[in-house]
Tab-separated table of C-alpha atoms in Angstrom:
chain	number	residue	atom	x	y	z
A	1	GLU	CA	84.451	13.298	-142.728
A	2	MET	CA	82.666	16.307	-141.245
A	3	GLU	CA	79.341	14.869	-142.401
A	4	GLN	CA	80.116	11.513	-140.754
A	5	LEU	CA	80.932	13.325	-137.531
A	6	LYS	CA	77.615	15.211	-137.692
A	7	VAL	CA	75.705	11.957	-138.260
A	8	HIS	CA	77.596	10.242	-135.444
A	9	CYS	CA	76.962	13.127	-133.029
A	10	GLY	CA	73.311	13.226	-134.069
A	11	LYS	CA	72.906	9.524	-133.310
A	12	GLN	CA	74.637	9.910	-129.955
A	13	SER	CA	72.467	12.903	-129.126
A	14	GLU	CA	69.342	10.904	-129.963
A	15	GLU	CA	70.512	7.963	-127.835
A	16	LEU	CA	71.272	10.292	-124.931
A	17	SER	CA	67.838	11.886	-125.239
A	18	GLN	CA	66.209	8.449	-125.083
A	19	LEU	CA	68.313	7.538	-122.056
A	20	VAL	CA	67.347	10.777	-120.320
A	21	VAL	CA	63.654	10.032	-120.934
A	22	GLU	CA	64.120	6.504	-119.598
A	23	LEU	CA	66.009	7.719	-116.528
A	24	ARG	CA	63.315	10.292	-115.796
A	25	ARG	CA	60.657	7.590	-116.037
A	26	GLU	CA	62.635	5.275	-113.753
A	27	ASN	CA	63.203	8.132	-111.322
A	28	GLN	CA	59.471	8.859	-111.233
A	29	GLU	CA	58.750	5.175	-110.565
A	30	LEU	CA	61.280	5.169	-107.726
A	31	VAL	CA	59.746	8.310	-106.223
A	32	GLU	CA	56.307	6.672	-106.322
A	33	LYS	CA	57.641	3.450	-104.776
A	34	TYR	CA	59.439	5.442	-102.065
A	35	ASN	CA	56.255	7.362	-101.268
A	36	GLN	CA	54.268	4.115	-101.089
A	37	LEU	CA	56.872	2.534	-98.813
A	38	THR	CA	56.793	5.611	-96.590
A	39	VAL	CA	53.023	5.227	-96.197
A	40	GLU	CA	53.364	1.489	-95.501
A	41	MET	CA	56.132	2.121	-92.949
A	42	LYS	CA	53.957	4.667	-91.142
A	43	GLU	CA	51.078	2.176	-91.047
A	44	ALA	CA	53.401	-0.561	-89.763
A	45	LYS	CA	54.683	1.710	-86.976
A	46	GLU	CA	51.116	2.542	-85.955
A	47	ILE	CA	50.232	-1.160	-85.841
A	48	ILE	CA	53.327	-1.889	-83.742
A	49	GLU	CA	52.358	0.889	-81.318
A	50	GLN	CA	48.836	-0.544	-81.040
A	51	LEU	CA	50.227	-4.024	-80.405
A	52	GLN	CA	52.569	-2.675	-77.730
A	53	ASP	CA	49.683	-0.846	-76.061
A	54	THR	CA	47.644	-4.058	-76.133
A	55	LYS	CA	50.568	-6.012	-74.684
A	56	TYR	CA	51.057	-3.488	-71.865
A	57	ALA	CA	47.339	-3.568	-71.073
A	58	PHE	CA	47.328	-7.376	-71.121
A	59	ASN	CA	50.368	-7.536	-68.830
A	60	ALA	CA	48.736	-5.087	-66.418
A	61	LYS	CA	45.550	-7.194	-66.329
A	62	GLU	CA	47.628	-10.328	-65.831
A	63	ARG	CA	49.453	-8.757	-62.872
A	64	GLN	CA	46.127	-7.627	-61.460
A	65	ALA	CA	44.721	-11.158	-61.809
A	66	GLN	CA	47.782	-12.646	-60.089
A	67	LYS	CA	47.460	-10.135	-57.267
A	68	LEU	CA	43.777	-11.007	-56.812
A	69	SER	CA	44.607	-14.703	-56.976
A	70	ARG	CA	47.123	-14.322	-54.152
A	71	GLN	CA	44.558	-12.480	-52.056
A	72	LEU	CA	42.101	-15.367	-52.320
């Protein structure tokens, strides 16, 4: 019975070791995906800021054009 217990514990230990390796691999993949998403989010924010700047500039030009149009 002691031998069976040793074998059983050995198998469980091996399974746990494999699971730990798998979890570490998955964790590494998640870290890489998170880092990639962080970069993409930063790029998206920069693009949004550029678009807002363009919109503000366009609106200012439009107001200027309307003002000139009224003066004519």
